[in-house]
Amino acid sequence: MKKEYLKGLIAAILIIALTVGLTAMGKYPSATNAVPMPAGAGSASEGTGSSGTGSGEGAADASGEYLPGTYTNEAVGFGGPVKVAVTVGESGGVTNVEITGDSETPDVGGKAIPKLAEQILTAQSAEIDGVSGASVTTQAVKDAASKVFMSASGQEVVEIPKPEGDNLFVPGTYSGSAKGFGGDIDVTVTVSENKIEDIQIDGSHETENIGSFAVDMLGDKIMEAQSPNVDAITGATVSSNGILRALNSALVLAGADLTRFNVEEEAAGEKIMAYKDLDCDIVIIGAGGAGMTAAINATQAGKKVILLEKMPYAGGNTTKATGGMNAAETHYQAEQDIEDSVEQFVEDTMKGGHDMNDRDLVTIMAENSASAIDWLDSIGAPLPKVSFSGGATNKRIHAPEDGSGVGAFLVTRFLNKIDELGIEVMYNTTATKLMTLDGKVTGVMAEGPDAYYTINAKAVILATGGFGNNQSMIVHYREDLLGTVTTSAPGVTGDGIVMAEAVGADLVDINQIQLHPTVEQATSMLITESVRGDGAILVNQEGKRFINELLTRDVVSAGELEQTGSYAYIIFDQNLRDGLKAVEKYVSTGITVQADTIEGLAEQLGIDPAALADTLQKWNQYVADKNDPDFGRDTGMDADLSKAPYYAIKIAPGIHHTMGGVKINTEAQVIDTEGSPIPGLFAAGEVCGGVHGGNRIGGNAVADIVVFGRIASDSAVKYCDGE
Ligand code: ADP
């Protein structure tokens, strides 16, 4: 962690520590703790970085009114201090809010400041929604405003205890909280005079298998370093920083001077890397869905497998899959009297892919989908819930029983099986090169944290995923996508494609990249299709609809790019929020704007209120008539948008899936530019091209990874056995 970061953090933390989110544990060491106290119950003191002043006197009355006067405070924003001044009138209500933050980015925080002032004035408190896209400024304003309102309520803050002598802490148990990716993260830390004895992190709102890894891993790192000065977990920085902020809050309460942990990194001597040789039957690159499927399957067939994963955790894009897995003629369909056929699955996939798909690969995927579902049953990953999904003629998408996201569910179950089978997974280890001898692939070179590896293997399976998170590769193939945000996981950078090309592999459909139309741009958070499916509409900055919102992803994305500013707002109401669990995450992440009236919502979005009200009125009539004369929408019209409060999320297209990649045949052998299989090299999942053609339909990514993960490992096993 760098010095500037820590400096800012300390100031921010002190304010947070002094104002919000700190639970009195009943174990504070003395009566002089940083908890809000009623006026007169302790001596007030200002923490570093805060400049609270108030002219009110006496306690606020029970109705919660404030004490007349002007109160100011500040917190650290994106570029520097953000000051909040609140004036309370004689009646006890807030009459004026002024916020200054000259160091905030003019286009982001700068623009948000007047809106935030208005929100505080309307809410008459610091409990505001904030402005999406300006989360740091929002947080600073909320922090400063919380303290302002504490002062205005007659509350004071008592002194933080000082450790004895040179001690680091005042022994005890302390807690702090801060915002993570999905909601608040609570950290409880127990300290003795000079040691962090225990740390408990509650980050139950963090994304399963992404932020939750940070929750699991960072505690150990902190204990080992005996310091909050540790690096964030790669790929889970928002959760990590939330944990570290919460920890710092708690440590401040323990009397810690955080600068004492800010030791300069030791003059980094040359890091000595070891060179190691390893041997196995099959080395699999990438521990996403395809790689883990292949690893389990090959191990079950008796092969010694090494699974390489460059991130500190498994899952890749697979973790993010929400819908389910398409499969036809499964026992679950039969048990639920659902008629479907392999042929129809093939036709639906070809149509969805604009007939650009490799029909042989699609047929193999469809034919093997039911047995893949059986295999998932057999390894403890059943997907029994069958329903409709976009582009499928019949009910075909299979999901976990409890409605959880299919990706996170499968990753967890795969990891359990991997543990059970004792498969060697090398995390933080990046495959860098395929080794060849006489035209055959004979292993992989890789780089881990402390060693370079030469991994000799009889066969190699590429399961490195797509290249959605490699901007230069995206732009190389699709210049028009320069600057487009991505929903892809951090490790999904096309390494497998580059390594395969280097040994002569052919590529197919490499410029076919799917945009998802509803991606919040500041967080790259994907707003699930279900929001539109349940009735949301899209409007432009003029407050008008511009498309049938439920056309295919590519068409809706293209429609958005034609609007003013190349973005749109997705609009929904309380009724929709009540019925769709996913919305809670959007609200808790702070990306929604909400208001009690359509006009109020429009004002916050800078849209003409009359125009938005007119659009909603028309839309609700179309829903009543089950007829959309403007754009011919005929699905997702079961409920109108008429129950306040109303919500909006600003969205634009984001890169979602790279359909193209390495060419494979139906045995998942990688094919070279001459049309022949490359001996010893197999591939499965998003690293491959051909299965999805020009557009992937929902449910086929998971079908792809499980079916071809198994085929690739079956083929590799046979190859190892000399067949
Ligand atoms: P798929 O859906 O095809 O299984 P995922 O995106 O789920 O693909 O998983 C791909 C995994 O491969 C990710 O976890 C990613 O971090 C990992 N990966 C990518 N490149 C490398 C590499 N060079 N070495 C090791 N792991 C890699």
Coordinates of N, CA and C in Angstrom, one line a residue, residues 86-254:
V86 N -24.1 22.7 7.0 CA -25.5 22.5 7.1 C -26.1 23.6 8.1
T87 N -27.1 24.3 7.6 CA -27.7 25.3 8.5 C -29.1 24.7 8.9
V88 N -29.3 24.8 10.3 CA -30.5 24.4 10.9 C -31.3 25.6 11.3
G89 N -32.5 25.7 10.9 CA -33.3 26.9 11.2 C -33.9 26.8 12.6
E90 N -34.6 27.9 12.9 CA -35.2 27.9 14.3 C -36.2 26.8 14.5
S91 N -36.9 26.3 13.5 CA -37.8 25.2 13.6 C -37.2 23.9 13.8
G92 N -35.9 23.8 13.7 CA -35.2 22.6 13.9 C -35.0 21.8 12.6
G93 N -35.4 22.4 11.5 CA -35.2 21.7 10.2 C -34.0 22.2 9.4
V94 N -33.5 21.4 8.5 CA -32.3 21.9 7.8 C -32.8 22.9 6.7
T95 N -32.2 24.1 6.7 CA -32.7 25.1 5.7 C -31.7 25.3 4.6
N96 N -30.5 24.9 4.8 CA -29.5 25.1 3.7 C -28.3 24.1 3.9
V97 N -27.9 23.6 2.7 CA -26.7 22.7 2.7 C -25.7 23.2 1.7
E98 N -24.5 23.4 2.1 CA -23.5 23.8 1.1 C -22.4 22.8 1.2
I99 N -21.9 22.3 0.0 CA -20.8 21.4 -0.1 C -19.8 22.0 -1.0
T100 N -18.5 22.0 -0.5 CA -17.4 22.4 -1.4 C -16.4 21.3 -1.5
G101 N -15.9 21.1 -2.7 CA -14.9 20.0 -2.9 C -14.2 20.3 -4.1
D102 N -13.4 21.4 -4.1 CA -12.7 21.9 -5.3 C -11.8 20.9 -5.9
S103 N -11.3 19.9 -5.1 CA -10.3 19.0 -5.6 C -11.0 17.8 -6.3
E104 N -12.3 17.7 -6.3 CA -12.9 16.6 -6.9 C -12.9 16.7 -8.4
T105 N -12.9 15.5 -9.1 CA -12.8 15.5 -10.5 C -14.1 16.3 -11.0
P106 N -13.9 17.4 -11.8 CA -15.0 18.3 -12.2 C -16.2 17.5 -12.8
D107 N -15.9 16.5 -13.7 CA -16.9 15.9 -14.4 C -17.6 14.8 -13.6
V108 N -17.0 14.4 -12.5 CA -17.6 13.3 -11.7 C -18.0 13.8 -10.4
G109 N -17.1 13.9 -9.4 CA -17.4 14.4 -8.1 C -18.0 15.8 -8.1
G110 N -17.4 16.6 -9.0 CA -17.8 18.0 -9.1 C -19.3 18.1 -9.5
K111 N -19.7 17.3 -10.4 CA -21.1 17.4 -10.9 C -22.0 16.8 -9.8
A112 N -21.4 15.8 -9.0 CA -22.3 15.2 -8.0 C -22.6 16.1 -6.9
I113 N -21.7 17.0 -6.5 CA -21.8 17.8 -5.3 C -23.2 18.5 -5.2
P114 N -23.6 19.3 -6.2 CA -24.9 19.9 -6.0 C -26.0 18.9 -5.8
K115 N -26.0 17.8 -6.5 CA -27.0 16.8 -6.3 C -27.0 16.2 -4.9
L116 N -25.8 16.0 -4.4 CA -25.7 15.5 -3.0 C -26.2 16.5 -2.0
A117 N -26.0 17.8 -2.2 CA -26.5 18.8 -1.3 C -28.0 18.8 -1.4
E118 N -28.5 18.6 -2.5 CA -30.0 18.6 -2.7 C -30.6 17.4 -2.0
Q119 N -29.9 16.2 -2.1 CA -30.4 15.0 -1.5 C -30.4 15.2 0.1
I120 N -29.3 15.8 0.6 CA -29.3 16.0 2.1 C -30.4 16.9 2.5
L121 N -30.6 17.9 1.7 CA -31.7 18.9 2.1 C -33.0 18.1 2.0
T122 N -33.3 17.3 1.0 CA -34.5 16.6 0.9 C -34.7 15.6 2.0
A123 N -33.6 14.9 2.3 CA -33.7 13.8 3.3 C -33.6 14.3 4.7
Q124 N -33.1 15.6 4.8 CA -33.0 16.2 6.2 C -32.1 15.3 7.0
S125 N -31.2 14.6 6.4 CA -30.2 13.8 7.2 C -29.1 13.4 6.2
A126 N -28.1 12.6 6.8 CA -27.0 12.1 6.0 C -27.4 10.8 5.3
E127 N -28.6 10.3 5.5 CA -29.0 9.0 4.9 C -29.5 9.3 3.5
I128 N -28.6 9.4 2.6 CA -28.9 9.7 1.2 C -28.5 8.6 0.3
D129 N -29.1 8.5 -0.9 CA -28.7 7.5 -1.8 C -27.3 7.7 -2.5
G130 N -27.0 9.0 -2.6 CA -25.7 9.3 -3.3 C -25.9 9.4 -4.8
V131 N -24.8 9.6 -5.5 CA -24.9 9.7 -6.9 C -24.1 8.6 -7.6
S132 N -24.7 7.9 -8.5 CA -24.0 6.7 -9.0 C -22.8 7.3 -9.9
G133 N -21.7 6.5 -9.9 CA -20.6 6.9 -10.6 C -19.6 7.9 -9.9
A134 N -20.1 8.4 -8.7 CA -19.2 9.3 -7.9 C -19.2 8.7 -6.5
S135 N -18.9 7.4 -6.4 CA -19.0 6.8 -5.1 C -18.1 7.4 -4.0
V136 N -16.9 7.7 -4.4 CA -15.9 8.2 -3.4 C -16.3 9.5 -2.9
T137 N -16.7 10.4 -3.8 CA -17.2 11.8 -3.3 C -18.5 11.6 -2.5
T138 N -19.4 10.7 -2.9 CA -20.6 10.4 -2.2 C -20.2 10.0 -0.8
Q139 N -19.3 9.1 -0.7 CA -18.9 8.5 0.7 C -18.4 9.6 1.6
A140 N -17.5 10.5 1.0 CA -16.9 11.6 1.7 C -18.0 12.5 2.2
V141 N -18.9 12.8 1.3 CA -20.0 13.8 1.7 C -20.9 13.1 2.9
K142 N -21.1 11.8 2.7 CA -21.9 11.2 3.7 C -21.2 11.1 5.1
D143 N -19.9 10.9 5.0 CA -19.1 10.8 6.2 C -19.1 12.2 6.9
A144 N -18.8 13.2 6.2 CA -18.8 14.5 6.8 C -20.2 14.9 7.3
A145 N -21.2 14.6 6.5 CA -22.6 15.0 6.8 C -23.0 14.2 8.1
S146 N -22.6 13.0 8.2 CA -23.0 12.2 9.4 C -22.5 12.9 10.7
K147 N -21.3 13.4 10.6 CA -20.7 14.1 11.7 C -21.4 15.4 12.0
V148 N -21.7 16.1 10.9 CA -22.5 17.3 11.0 C -23.8 17.1 11.8
F149 N -24.5 16.0 11.3 CA -25.8 15.8 11.9 C -25.7 15.3 13.4
M150 N -24.5 14.6 13.7 CA -24.3 14.3 15.1 C -24.2 15.5 15.9
S151 N -23.4 16.5 15.4 CA -23.3 17.7 16.2 C -24.6 18.4 16.3
A152 N -25.3 18.4 15.2 CA -26.6 19.1 15.1 C -27.6 18.5 16.0
S153 N -27.4 17.2 16.4 CA -28.3 16.5 17.3 C -27.9 16.6 18.7
G154 N -26.8 17.4 18.9 CA -26.3 17.6 20.3 C -25.4 16.4 20.7
Q155 N -25.0 15.6 19.8 CA -24.1 14.5 20.2 C -22.6 15.0 20.1
E156 N -21.8 14.4 20.9 CA -20.4 14.7 20.9 C -19.6 13.5 20.8
V157 N -18.4 13.7 20.5 CA -17.5 12.5 20.3 C -16.4 12.6 21.4
V158 N -16.2 11.5 22.1 CA -15.2 11.5 23.2 C -13.9 11.0 22.7
E159 N -12.9 11.2 23.4 CA -11.5 11.0 23.0 C -11.2 9.6 22.8
I160 N -10.3 9.4 21.8 CA -9.8 8.0 21.5 C -8.7 7.7 22.6
P161 N -8.6 6.5 23.1 CA -7.6 6.3 24.1 C -6.2 6.3 23.6
K162 N -5.3 6.6 24.4 CA -3.9 6.5 24.0 C -3.2 5.3 24.6
P163 N -2.5 4.5 23.8 CA -1.8 3.3 24.3 C -0.7 3.8 25.3
E164 N -0.4 2.9 26.2 CA 0.6 3.2 27.2 C 2.0 3.2 26.6
G165 N 2.8 4.2 26.9 CA 4.2 4.3 26.5 C 4.3 4.1 25.0
D166 N 5.1 3.1 24.6 CA 5.3 2.9 23.1 C 4.4 1.8 22.6
N167 N 3.5 1.4 23.4 CA 2.6 0.3 22.9 C 1.8 0.7 21.7
L168 N 1.5 -0.3 20.9 CA 0.7 0.0 19.7 C -0.8 0.2 20.0
F169 N -1.3 -0.6 20.9 CA -2.8 -0.6 21.1 C -3.1 -0.5 22.6
V170 N -4.4 -0.1 22.8 CA -5.0 -0.3 24.1 C -5.7 -1.7 24.0
P171 N -5.3 -2.7 24.8 CA -5.9 -4.0 24.6 C -7.4 -4.0 24.7
G172 N -8.0 -4.9 23.9 CA -9.4 -5.0 23.9 C -9.9 -5.5 22.6
T173 N -11.3 -5.5 22.4 CA -11.9 -5.9 21.1 C -12.6 -4.7 20.6
Y174 N -12.4 -4.5 19.3 CA -12.9 -3.3 18.7 C -13.5 -3.6 17.3
S175 N -14.5 -2.9 16.9 CA -15.0 -3.2 15.6 C -15.2 -1.9 14.7
G176 N -15.2 -2.1 13.4 CA -15.4 -1.0 12.5 C -16.1 -1.6 11.3
S177 N -16.7 -0.7 10.5 CA -17.4 -1.2 9.3 C -17.1 -0.2 8.2
A178 N -17.2 -0.7 7.0 CA -17.0 0.2 5.8 C -17.7 -0.5 4.6
K179 N -17.9 0.3 3.6 CA -18.6 -0.3 2.4 C -17.7 -1.1 1.6
G180 N -18.2 -2.3 1.3 CA -17.5 -3.2 0.3 C -18.1 -3.1 -1.0
F181 N -18.1 -4.2 -1.7 CA -18.7 -4.2 -3.1 C -20.2 -4.4 -3.0
G182 N -20.7 -5.3 -2.1 CA -22.1 -5.6 -2.0 C -22.8 -4.9 -0.9
G183 N -22.1 -4.3 0.1 CA -22.8 -3.8 1.2 C -21.7 -3.5 2.3
D184 N -22.2 -3.4 3.5 CA -21.2 -3.1 4.6 C -20.4 -4.4 5.0
I185 N -19.1 -4.1 5.3 CA -18.2 -5.1 5.8 C -17.9 -4.8 7.2
D186 N -18.0 -5.8 8.1 CA -17.7 -5.5 9.5 C -16.5 -6.2 9.9
V187 N -15.6 -5.5 10.5 CA -14.3 -6.2 11.0 C -14.3 -6.0 12.5
T188 N -14.0 -7.1 13.2 CA -13.8 -7.0 14.7 C -12.4 -7.5 15.0
V189 N -11.7 -6.7 15.7 CA -10.3 -7.1 15.9 C -10.0 -7.1 17.4
T190 N -9.3 -8.1 17.8 CA -8.9 -8.2 19.2 C -7.4 -7.9 19.3
V191 N -7.0 -7.0 20.2 CA -5.5 -6.6 20.2 C -5.0 -6.7 21.7
S192 N -3.8 -7.1 21.8 CA -3.1 -6.9 23.1 C -2.2 -5.7 22.9
E193 N -1.3 -5.4 23.8 CA -0.5 -4.2 23.8 C 0.1 -3.9 22.4
N194 N 0.7 -5.0 21.9 CA 1.5 -4.8 20.6 C 1.2 -5.8 19.6
K195 N 0.1 -6.5 19.7 CA -0.2 -7.6 18.7 C -1.7 -7.6 18.4
I196 N -1.9 -7.9 17.1 CA -3.3 -8.2 16.6 C -3.5 -9.7 16.9
E197 N -4.3 -9.9 17.9 CA -4.5 -11.3 18.4 C -5.5 -12.1 17.5
D198 N -6.5 -11.4 17.0 CA -7.6 -12.1 16.3 C -8.3 -11.1 15.4
I199 N -8.7 -11.5 14.2 CA -9.5 -10.7 13.4 C -10.7 -11.5 12.8
Q200 N -11.8 -10.9 12.9 CA -13.0 -11.5 12.4 C -13.6 -10.6 11.3
I201 N -13.8 -11.1 10.1 CA -14.4 -10.3 9.0 C -15.7 -10.8 8.6
D202 N -16.7 -9.9 8.7 CA -18.1 -10.4 8.2 C -18.3 -9.6 6.9
G203 N -18.2 -10.3 5.8 CA -18.4 -9.7 4.5 C -19.5 -10.5 3.8
S204 N -20.6 -10.8 4.5 CA -21.5 -11.7 3.9 C -22.2 -11.1 2.6
H205 N -22.1 -9.8 2.4 CA -22.7 -9.3 1.2 C -21.8 -9.3 0.0
E206 N -20.6 -9.7 0.2 CA -19.6 -9.7 -1.0 C -19.9 -10.8 -1.9
T207 N -19.6 -10.6 -3.2 CA -19.9 -11.5 -4.2 C -19.2 -12.9 -3.9
E208 N -20.0 -13.9 -4.0 CA -19.5 -15.3 -3.7 C -18.4 -15.6 -4.7
N209 N -17.3 -16.1 -4.2 CA -16.2 -16.5 -4.9 C -15.4 -15.4 -5.6
I210 N -15.7 -14.1 -5.3 CA -14.8 -13.0 -5.7 C -14.4 -12.3 -4.4
G211 N -15.4 -11.4 -4.0 CA -15.1 -10.6 -2.8 C -15.0 -11.6 -1.6
S212 N -15.7 -12.7 -1.6 CA -15.7 -13.6 -0.5 C -14.3 -14.2 -0.3
F213 N -13.5 -14.3 -1.4 CA -12.1 -14.8 -1.3 C -11.3 -13.7 -0.5
A214 N -11.6 -12.5 -0.8 CA -10.8 -11.4 -0.1 C -11.1 -11.5 1.4
V215 N -12.4 -11.8 1.7 CA -12.8 -11.9 3.1 C -12.0 -13.0 3.7
D216 N -12.0 -14.1 3.0 CA -11.3 -15.3 3.6 C -9.8 -15.1 3.6
M217 N -9.2 -14.5 2.6 CA -7.7 -14.4 2.5 C -7.1 -13.3 3.3
L218 N -7.8 -12.1 3.3 CA -7.1 -10.9 3.8 C -6.8 -11.0 5.3
G219 N -7.8 -11.7 6.0 CA -7.6 -11.8 7.4 C -6.2 -12.5 7.7
D220 N -5.9 -13.6 7.0 CA -4.7 -14.3 7.2 C -3.5 -13.4 6.9
K221 N -3.6 -12.6 5.8 CA -2.5 -11.8 5.4 C -2.3 -10.7 6.5
I222 N -3.3 -10.2 7.0 CA -3.2 -9.1 8.0 C -2.6 -9.7 9.3
M223 N -3.0 -10.9 9.7 CA -2.4 -11.6 10.9 C -1.0 -11.8 10.7
E224 N -0.6 -12.3 9.5 CA 0.8 -12.6 9.2 C 1.6 -11.4 9.2
A225 N 1.1 -10.3 8.6 CA 1.9 -9.1 8.5 C 1.8 -8.3 9.8
Q226 N 0.8 -8.6 10.7 CA 0.6 -7.9 11.9 C 0.4 -6.4 11.6
S227 N -0.3 -6.1 10.5 CA -0.4 -4.7 10.0 C -1.6 -4.6 9.1
P228 N -2.2 -3.5 9.0 CA -3.2 -3.2 8.0 C -2.6 -2.8 6.7
N229 N -1.3 -2.7 6.7 CA -0.6 -2.3 5.5 C -0.2 -3.5 4.6
V230 N -1.3 -4.1 4.1 CA -1.1 -5.3 3.2 C -1.8 -4.9 1.8
D231 N -1.3 -5.6 0.8 CA -1.9 -5.3 -0.5 C -3.3 -6.0 -0.6
A232 N -4.1 -5.3 -1.4 CA -5.5 -5.8 -1.7 C -5.3 -7.1 -2.5
I233 N -6.4 -8.0 -2.4 CA -6.4 -9.2 -3.1 C -6.7 -8.9 -4.6
T234 N -5.8 -9.3 -5.5 CA -6.0 -9.0 -6.9 C -7.4 -9.5 -7.3
G235 N -8.1 -8.6 -8.0 CA -9.4 -9.0 -8.6 C -10.6 -8.7 -7.6
A236 N -10.2 -8.4 -6.4 CA -11.3 -8.1 -5.4 C -10.9 -6.9 -4.6
T237 N -10.5 -5.9 -5.3 CA -10.0 -4.7 -4.7 C -11.0 -3.9 -3.9
V238 N -12.2 -3.9 -4.4 CA -13.3 -3.1 -3.7 C -13.5 -3.7 -2.3
S239 N -13.7 -5.1 -2.4 CA -13.9 -5.8 -1.1 C -12.7 -5.6 -0.2
S240 N -11.5 -5.8 -0.8 CA -10.3 -5.7 0.1 C -10.2 -4.3 0.7
N241 N -10.4 -3.3 -0.1 CA -10.3 -1.9 0.5 C -11.3 -1.7 1.5
G242 N -12.5 -2.3 1.3 CA -13.6 -2.1 2.4 C -13.1 -2.8 3.7
I243 N -12.5 -3.9 3.6 CA -12.0 -4.6 4.7 C -10.9 -3.8 5.4
L244 N -10.0 -3.3 4.6 CA -8.9 -2.5 5.2 C -9.4 -1.2 5.9
R245 N -10.4 -0.6 5.2 CA -11.0 0.6 5.9 C -11.7 0.3 7.2
A246 N -12.4 -0.8 7.2 CA -13.1 -1.2 8.4 C -12.1 -1.6 9.5
L247 N -11.0 -2.3 9.1 CA -10.0 -2.6 10.0 C -9.3 -1.4 10.6
N248 N -9.0 -0.4 9.8 CA -8.4 0.8 10.2 C -9.3 1.5 11.2
S249 N -10.6 1.5 10.9 CA -11.5 2.1 11.9 C -11.4 1.5 13.2
A250 N -11.4 0.2 13.2 CA -11.3 -0.5 14.5 C -10.0 -0.3 15.2
L251 N -8.9 -0.2 14.4 CA -7.6 0.0 15.0 C -7.5 1.4 15.6
V252 N -8.1 2.3 14.9 CA -8.1 3.7 15.5 C -8.8 3.7 16.8
L253 N -9.8 3.0 16.9 CA -10.5 2.9 18.2 C -9.6 2.3 19.3
A254 N -8.7 1.4 18.9 CA -7.8 0.8 19.8 C -6.7 1.7 20.1

